[in-house]
Amino acid sequence: KAAEIVADSIINGGVTQAFGSGHSYAGALEISGRAGGLIPSKTIMDPAGGMYEQFEGVGKMLGHKMMICPNDVFFLISNSGRNPMSIELAERIKEHGNKLIVVTALSVSKQSTSRHSNGKLLYEYADVVLSNHSIEGDATLSIHGLDTKVCGTSSFAATLLLQQTMYQAFEIMVQRGFVPPVYKS
């Protein structure tokens, strides 16, 4: 379904816009402005690199700087899906009636408490949720003698989910007789 949304967006003159705060920004970069990716794409950059993602109002300020056109599709990437910045961006996107694809650890998010005063979590705004199946805290591997787990999986999983979505969107566009505008490698 996510691939169909992307294909419909691009065929109708839209742009993919991707946002991730902190380490989730890596996922946004994977589908924006790179070889083998869509030309009509862009990242929404968090100028503070995630430093203020837990504070209400910051996402609203960033959202007012976004250009939102009718056929644009948005990807919001947040492992927990509980921070106000992403939630406020989702609100802005949905106010404009645009499609929203969320990449998150769905089971972890459903067990979390929102940090936004409205009590909502990011996945609740999504037209499609791509679950990265990461565990709480993200890090998964243990090392004897170290009291914490290491090596988060959410970035890798997000990249895989996003690239699979884009691949299927390219297939759909070609099947419909539309040549997708792709950066050539």
GROMACS .gro file of N, CA and C in nm, residues 7-128:
model
  366
    7ALA      N    1   0.369   0.576  -0.575
    7ALA     CA    2   0.350   0.577  -0.720
    7ALA      C    3   0.243   0.678  -0.760
    8ASP      N    4   0.130   0.677  -0.691
    8ASP     CA    5   0.022   0.773  -0.722
    8ASP      C    6   0.071   0.916  -0.705
    9SER      N    7   0.147   0.941  -0.601
    9SER     CA    8   0.199   1.075  -0.575
    9SER      C    9   0.287   1.123  -0.689
   10ILE      N   10   0.383   1.042  -0.728
   10ILE     CA   11   0.479   1.083  -0.830
   10ILE      C   12   0.411   1.097  -0.967
   11ILE      N   13   0.326   1.003  -1.002
   11ILE     CA   14   0.255   1.009  -1.130
   11ILE      C   15   0.171   1.138  -1.138
   12ASN      N   16   0.122   1.184  -1.025
   12ASN     CA   17   0.037   1.304  -1.021
   12ASN      C   18   0.114   1.431  -0.988
   13GLY      N   19   0.246   1.428  -1.004
   13GLY     CA   20   0.327   1.549  -0.989
   13GLY      C   21   0.371   1.578  -0.847
   14GLY      N   22   0.356   1.484  -0.757
   14GLY     CA   23   0.397   1.505  -0.619
   14GLY      C   24   0.544   1.480  -0.595
   15VAL      N   25   0.582   1.502  -0.472
   15VAL     CA   26   0.719   1.485  -0.426
   15VAL      C   27   0.715   1.400  -0.300
   16THR      N   28   0.814   1.313  -0.282
   16THR     CA   29   0.826   1.243  -0.154
   16THR      C   30   0.907   1.333  -0.061
   17GLN      N   31   0.857   1.348   0.060
   17GLN     CA   32   0.928   1.426   0.161
   17GLN      C   33   0.947   1.336   0.283
   18ALA      N   34   1.071   1.330   0.331
   18ALA     CA   35   1.104   1.238   0.439
   18ALA      C   36   1.169   1.312   0.556
   19PHE      N   37   1.128   1.271   0.676
   19PHE     CA   38   1.182   1.332   0.799
   19PHE      C   39   1.213   1.224   0.901
   20GLY      N   40   1.325   1.240   0.964
   20GLY     CA   41   1.361   1.162   1.081
   20GLY      C   42   1.449   1.247   1.168
   21SER      N   43   1.423   1.248   1.296
   21SER     CA   44   1.501   1.326   1.390
   21SER      C   45   1.609   1.238   1.451
   22GLY      N   46   1.724   1.296   1.481
   22GLY     CA   47   1.833   1.217   1.539
   22GLY      C   48   1.878   1.110   1.441
   23HIS      N   49   1.899   0.988   1.492
   23HIS     CA   50   1.948   0.879   1.406
   23HIS      C   51   1.847   0.840   1.299
   24SER      N   52   1.721   0.873   1.315
   24SER     CA   53   1.619   0.841   1.214
   24SER      C   54   1.636   0.922   1.087
   25TYR      N   55   1.716   1.026   1.094
   25TYR     CA   56   1.746   1.106   0.974
   25TYR      C   57   1.813   1.021   0.866
   26ALA      N   58   1.885   0.918   0.909
   26ALA     CA   59   1.952   0.829   0.814
   26ALA      C   60   1.851   0.766   0.718
   27GLY      N   61   1.736   0.727   0.769
   27GLY     CA   62   1.632   0.669   0.683
   27GLY      C   63   1.580   0.769   0.582
   28ALA      N   64   1.563   0.893   0.625
   28ALA     CA   65   1.516   0.997   0.533
   28ALA      C   66   1.616   1.017   0.419
   29LEU      N   67   1.744   1.014   0.452
   29LEU     CA   68   1.847   1.031   0.349
   29LEU      C   69   1.848   0.916   0.249
   30GLU      N   70   1.807   0.799   0.291
   30GLU     CA   71   1.809   0.682   0.205
   30GLU      C   72   1.714   0.695   0.086
   31ILE      N   73   1.610   0.776   0.098
   31ILE     CA   74   1.513   0.785  -0.012
   31ILE      C   75   1.504   0.925  -0.071
   32SER      N   76   1.604   1.007  -0.043
   32SER     CA   77   1.599   1.145  -0.093
   32SER      C   78   1.732   1.187  -0.154
   33GLY      N   79   1.727   1.224  -0.281
   33GLY     CA   80   1.842   1.285  -0.344
   33GLY      C   81   1.964   1.196  -0.360
   34ARG      N   82   1.942   1.071  -0.394
   34ARG     CA   83   2.056   0.980  -0.409
   34ARG      C   84   2.045   0.899  -0.536
   35ALA      N   85   2.157   0.846  -0.580
   35ALA     CA   86   2.159   0.763  -0.701
   35ALA      C   87   2.062   0.648  -0.685
   36GLY      N   88   1.982   0.625  -0.790
   36GLY     CA   89   1.884   0.518  -0.787
   36GLY      C   90   1.754   0.556  -0.719
   37GLY      N   91   1.745   0.679  -0.674
   37GLY     CA   92   1.626   0.726  -0.605
   37GLY      C   93   1.548   0.827  -0.687
   38LEU      N   94   1.434   0.864  -0.636
   38LEU     CA   95   1.349   0.961  -0.706
   38LEU      C   96   1.410   1.101  -0.709
   39ILE      N   97   1.400   1.163  -0.824
   39ILE     CA   98   1.442   1.303  -0.833
   39ILE      C   99   1.345   1.392  -0.756
   40PRO      N  100   1.212   1.374  -0.772
   40PRO     CA  101   1.121   1.458  -0.694
   40PRO      C  102   1.111   1.408  -0.549
   41SER      N  103   1.216   1.435  -0.473
   41SER     CA  104   1.220   1.392  -0.333
   41SER      C  105   1.303   1.492  -0.254
   42LYS      N  106   1.273   1.499  -0.126
   42LYS     CA  107   1.356   1.585  -0.042
   42LYS      C  108   1.346   1.540   0.103
   43THR      N  109   1.446   1.579   0.178
   43THR     CA  110   1.443   1.554   0.321
   43THR      C  111   1.396   1.681   0.391
   44ILE      N  112   1.329   1.660   0.500
   44ILE     CA  113   1.292   1.771   0.590
   44ILE      C  114   1.394   1.764   0.702
   45MET      N  115   1.478   1.864   0.710
   45MET     CA  116   1.589   1.858   0.804
   45MET      C  117   1.554   1.919   0.939
   46ASP      N  118   1.593   1.848   1.042
   46ASP     CA  119   1.584   1.898   1.179
   46ASP      C  120   1.715   1.970   1.207
   47PRO      N  121   1.716   2.103   1.207
   47PRO     CA  122   1.842   2.175   1.221
   47PRO      C  123   1.913   2.149   1.355
   48ALA      N  124   1.841   2.102   1.455
   48ALA     CA  125   1.903   2.075   1.586
   48ALA      C  126   1.944   1.929   1.602
   49GLY      N  127   1.925   1.847   1.498
   49GLY     CA  128   1.968   1.709   1.503
   49GLY      C  129   1.904   1.624   1.611
   50GLY      N  130   1.783   1.657   1.649
   50GLY     CA  131   1.710   1.577   1.748
   50GLY      C  132   1.718   1.630   1.891
   51MET      N  133   1.792   1.737   1.910
   51MET     CA  134   1.811   1.790   2.045
   51MET      C  135   1.681   1.835   2.110
   52TYR      N  136   1.585   1.881   2.030
   52TYR     CA  137   1.461   1.935   2.085
   52TYR      C  138   1.336   1.854   2.045
   53GLU      N  139   1.355   1.731   2.000
   53GLU     CA  140   1.242   1.653   1.952
   53GLU      C  141   1.141   1.621   2.060
   54GLN      N  142   1.180   1.632   2.188
   54GLN     CA  143   1.090   1.599   2.298
   54GLN      C  144   1.010   1.720   2.347
   55PHE      N  145   1.030   1.836   2.288
   55PHE     CA  146   0.963   1.957   2.334
   55PHE      C  147   0.848   1.997   2.241
   56GLU      N  148   0.732   2.020   2.299
   56GLU     CA  149   0.617   2.064   2.221
   56GLU      C  150   0.643   2.202   2.162
   57GLY      N  151   0.591   2.223   2.043
   57GLY     CA  152   0.602   2.350   1.974
   57GLY      C  153   0.712   2.354   1.870
   58VAL      N  154   0.817   2.275   1.888
   58VAL     CA  155   0.928   2.275   1.794
   58VAL      C  156   0.883   2.217   1.659
   59GLY      N  157   0.808   2.109   1.664
   59GLY     CA  158   0.756   2.049   1.540
   59GLY      C  159   0.661   2.143   1.467
   60LYS      N  160   0.582   2.218   1.542
   60LYS     CA  161   0.492   2.316   1.479
   60LYS      C  162   0.573   2.421   1.405
   61MET      N  163   0.681   2.469   1.468
   61MET     CA  164   0.765   2.569   1.403
   61MET      C  165   0.829   2.513   1.276
   62LEU      N  166   0.880   2.391   1.285
   62LEU     CA  167   0.940   2.328   1.168
   62LEU      C  168   0.834   2.302   1.061
   63GLY      N  169   0.717   2.259   1.102
   63GLY     CA  170   0.608   2.232   1.008
   63GLY      C  171   0.565   2.353   0.928
   64HIS      N  172   0.571   2.470   0.989
   64HIS     CA  173   0.533   2.592   0.917
   64HIS      C  174   0.634   2.629   0.810
   65LYS      N  175   0.753   2.571   0.815
   65LYS     CA  176   0.854   2.598   0.713
   65LYS      C  177   0.849   2.497   0.598
   66MET      N  178   0.767   2.392   0.614
   66MET     CA  179   0.756   2.290   0.509
   66MET      C  180   0.666   2.340   0.397
   67MET      N  181   0.706   2.312   0.275
   67MET     CA  182   0.619   2.337   0.162
   67MET      C  183   0.539   2.209   0.140
   68ILE      N  184   0.409   2.219   0.150
   68ILE     CA  185   0.322   2.102   0.135
   68ILE      C  186   0.232   2.126   0.015
   69CYS      N  187   0.254   2.045  -0.090
   69CYS     CA  188   0.170   2.053  -0.209
   69CYS      C  189   0.072   1.937  -0.209
   70PRO      N  190  -0.041   1.951  -0.278
   70PRO     CA  191  -0.149   1.853  -0.268
   70PRO      C  192  -0.110   1.707  -0.294
   71ASN      N  193  -0.022   1.678  -0.389
   71ASN     CA  194   0.009   1.540  -0.421
   71ASN      C  195   0.135   1.487  -0.355
   72ASP      N  196   0.193   1.563  -0.264
   72ASP     CA  197   0.313   1.517  -0.194
   72ASP      C  198   0.278   1.405  -0.097
   73VAL      N  199   0.371   1.313  -0.081
   73VAL     CA  200   0.358   1.205   0.017
   73VAL      C  201   0.472   1.220   0.117
   74PHE      N  202   0.441   1.195   0.243
   74PHE     CA  203   0.539   1.216   0.350
   74PHE      C  204   0.574   1.085   0.419
   75PHE      N  205   0.702   1.075   0.453
   75PHE     CA  206   0.754   0.966   0.534
   75PHE      C  207   0.804   1.027   0.664
   76LEU      N  208   0.752   0.982   0.776
   76LEU     CA  209   0.804   1.023   0.906
   76LEU      C  210   0.862   0.899   0.971
   77ILE      N  211   0.987   0.909   1.014
   77ILE     CA  212   1.060   0.796   1.069
   77ILE      C  213   1.092   0.826   1.214
   78SER      N  214   1.039   0.745   1.302
   78SER     CA  215   1.063   0.761   1.446
   78SER      C  216   1.050   0.625   1.512
   79ASN      N  217   1.157   0.577   1.572
   79ASN     CA  218   1.154   0.444   1.631
   79ASN      C  219   1.047   0.432   1.739
   80SER      N  220   1.040   0.531   1.828
   80SER     CA  221   0.940   0.524   1.936
   80SER      C  222   0.806   0.582   1.895
   81GLY      N  223   0.808   0.683   1.809
   81GLY     CA  224   0.685   0.748   1.767
   81GLY      C  225   0.614   0.823   1.878
   82ARG      N  226   0.687   0.863   1.980
   82ARG     CA  227   0.623   0.928   2.094
   82ARG      C  228   0.664   1.074   2.117
   83ASN      N  229   0.760   1.122   2.041
   83ASN     CA  230   0.810   1.258   2.063
   83ASN      C  231   0.726   1.363   1.992
   84PRO      N  232   0.706   1.477   2.058
   84PRO     CA  233   0.622   1.583   2.002
   84PRO      C  234   0.661   1.633   1.864
   85MET      N  235   0.791   1.638   1.834
   85MET     CA  236   0.830   1.694   1.704
   85MET      C  237   0.765   1.618   1.589
   86SER      N  238   0.779   1.487   1.586
   86SER     CA  239   0.720   1.408   1.477
   86SER      C  240   0.568   1.411   1.481
   87ILE      N  241   0.512   1.410   1.600
   87ILE     CA  242   0.366   1.414   1.613
   87ILE      C  243   0.311   1.545   1.558
   88GLU      N  244   0.378   1.656   1.585
   88GLU     CA  245   0.331   1.785   1.534
   88GLU      C  246   0.349   1.796   1.383
   89LEU      N  247   0.455   1.736   1.330
   89LEU     CA  248   0.469   1.733   1.184
   89LEU      C  249   0.356   1.651   1.122
   90ALA      N  250   0.324   1.539   1.184
   90ALA     CA  251   0.214   1.454   1.134
   90ALA      C  252   0.082   1.531   1.135
   91GLU      N  253   0.058   1.605   1.240
   91GLU     CA  254  -0.065   1.685   1.248
   91GLU      C  255  -0.073   1.783   1.131
   92ARG      N  256   0.037   1.850   1.104
   92ARG     CA  257   0.041   1.949   0.995
   92ARG      C  258   0.017   1.881   0.860
   93ILE      N  259   0.081   1.769   0.839
   93ILE     CA  260   0.065   1.694   0.714
   93ILE      C  261  -0.081   1.653   0.694
   94LYS      N  262  -0.142   1.600   0.799
   94LYS     CA  263  -0.280   1.553   0.789
   94LYS      C  264  -0.378   1.669   0.777
   95GLU      N  265  -0.347   1.785   0.836
   95GLU     CA  266  -0.431   1.905   0.819
   95GLU      C  267  -0.441   1.943   0.672
   96HIS      N  268  -0.334   1.917   0.597
   96HIS     CA  269  -0.333   1.948   0.454
   96HIS      C  270  -0.393   1.835   0.370
   97GLY      N  271  -0.426   1.724   0.432
   97GLY     CA  272  -0.488   1.612   0.361
   97GLY      C  273  -0.392   1.523   0.286
   98ASN      N  274  -0.263   1.532   0.316
   98ASN     CA  275  -0.164   1.452   0.246
   98ASN      C  276  -0.152   1.312   0.307
   99LYS      N  277  -0.100   1.221   0.226
   99LYS     CA  278  -0.075   1.085   0.270
   99LYS      C  279   0.052   1.082   0.356
  100LEU      N  280   0.048   0.995   0.457
  100LEU     CA  281   0.159   0.984   0.551
  100LEU      C  282   0.195   0.838   0.573
  101ILE      N  283   0.322   0.808   0.550
  101ILE     CA  284   0.376   0.675   0.575
  101ILE      C  285   0.470   0.689   0.694
  102VAL      N  286   0.448   0.608   0.797
  102VAL     CA  287   0.527   0.615   0.919
  102VAL      C  288   0.611   0.489   0.931
  103VAL      N  289   0.739   0.507   0.964
  103VAL     CA  290   0.828   0.396   0.996
  103VAL      C  291   0.855   0.404   1.146
  104THR      N  292   0.818   0.298   1.219
  104THR     CA  293   0.831   0.298   1.364
  104THR      C  294   0.840   0.154   1.414
  105ALA      N  295   0.874   0.140   1.541
  105ALA     CA  296   0.868   0.008   1.607
  105ALA      C  297   0.726  -0.002   1.663
  106LEU      N  298   0.635  -0.054   1.584
  106LEU     CA  299   0.493  -0.046   1.616
  106LEU      C  300   0.458  -0.108   1.751
  107SER      N  301   0.506  -0.227   1.780
  107SER     CA  302   0.469  -0.290   1.908
  107SER      C  303   0.525  -0.212   2.026
  108VAL      N  304   0.645  -0.156   2.012
  108VAL     CA  305   0.704  -0.074   2.118
  108VAL      C  306   0.623   0.055   2.134
  109SER      N  307   0.589   0.116   2.022
  109SER     CA  308   0.514   0.241   2.026
  109SER      C  309   0.378   0.222   2.092
  110LYS      N  310   0.311   0.113   2.059
  110LYS     CA  311   0.179   0.087   2.118
  110LYS      C  312   0.185   0.069   2.269
  111GLN      N  313   0.299   0.032   2.321
  111GLN     CA  314   0.315   0.014   2.466
  111GLN      C  315   0.373   0.139   2.533
  112SER      N  316   0.399   0.243   2.454
  112SER     CA  317   0.460   0.366   2.505
  112SER      C  318   0.354   0.469   2.541
  113THR      N  319   0.400   0.570   2.609
  113THR     CA  320   0.318   0.686   2.642
  113THR      C  321   0.366   0.803   2.559
  114SER      N  322   0.274   0.873   2.498
  114SER     CA  323   0.310   0.989   2.419
  114SER      C  324   0.372   1.096   2.508
  115ARG      N  325   0.469   1.167   2.451
  115ARG     CA  326   0.528   1.282   2.520
  115ARG      C  327   0.457   1.411   2.480
  116HIS      N  328   0.354   1.398   2.397
  116HIS     CA  329   0.277   1.515   2.354
  116HIS      C  330   0.152   1.526   2.441
  117SER      N  331   0.112   1.646   2.470
  117SER     CA  332  -0.004   1.668   2.558
  117SER      C  333  -0.135   1.615   2.498
  118ASN      N  334  -0.139   1.592   2.366
  118ASN     CA  335  -0.263   1.539   2.307
  118ASN      C  336  -0.275   1.388   2.331
  119GLY      N  337  -0.170   1.325   2.381
  119GLY     CA  338  -0.174   1.183   2.413
  119GLY      C  339  -0.160   1.089   2.295
  120LYS      N  340  -0.147   1.143   2.174
  120LYS     CA  341  -0.138   1.058   2.055
  120LYS      C  342   0.006   1.015   2.027
  121LEU      N  343   0.016   0.904   1.956
  121LEU     CA  344   0.144   0.852   1.909
  121LEU      C  345   0.148   0.867   1.757
  122LEU      N  346   0.267   0.870   1.702
  122LEU     CA  347   0.285   0.898   1.560
  122LEU      C  348   0.207   0.802   1.470
  123TYR      N  349   0.209   0.674   1.501
  123TYR     CA  350   0.145   0.576   1.412
  123TYR      C  351  -0.005   0.603   1.396
  124GLU      N  352  -0.066   0.672   1.492
  124GLU     CA  353  -0.209   0.699   1.485
  124GLU      C  354  -0.246   0.796   1.371
  125TYR      N  355  -0.148   0.866   1.316
  125TYR     CA  356  -0.171   0.959   1.206
  125TYR      C  357  -0.146   0.895   1.071
  126ALA      N  358  -0.089   0.777   1.067
  126ALA     CA  359  -0.040   0.717   0.944
  126ALA      C  360  -0.150   0.661   0.856
  127ASP      N  361  -0.129   0.675   0.725
  127ASP     CA  362  -0.210   0.603   0.628
  127ASP      C  363  -0.155   0.461   0.615
  128VAL      N  364  -0.024   0.447   0.630
  128VAL     CA  365   0.043   0.318   0.629
  128VAL      C  366   0.153   0.321   0.735
   0.00000   0.00000   0.00000
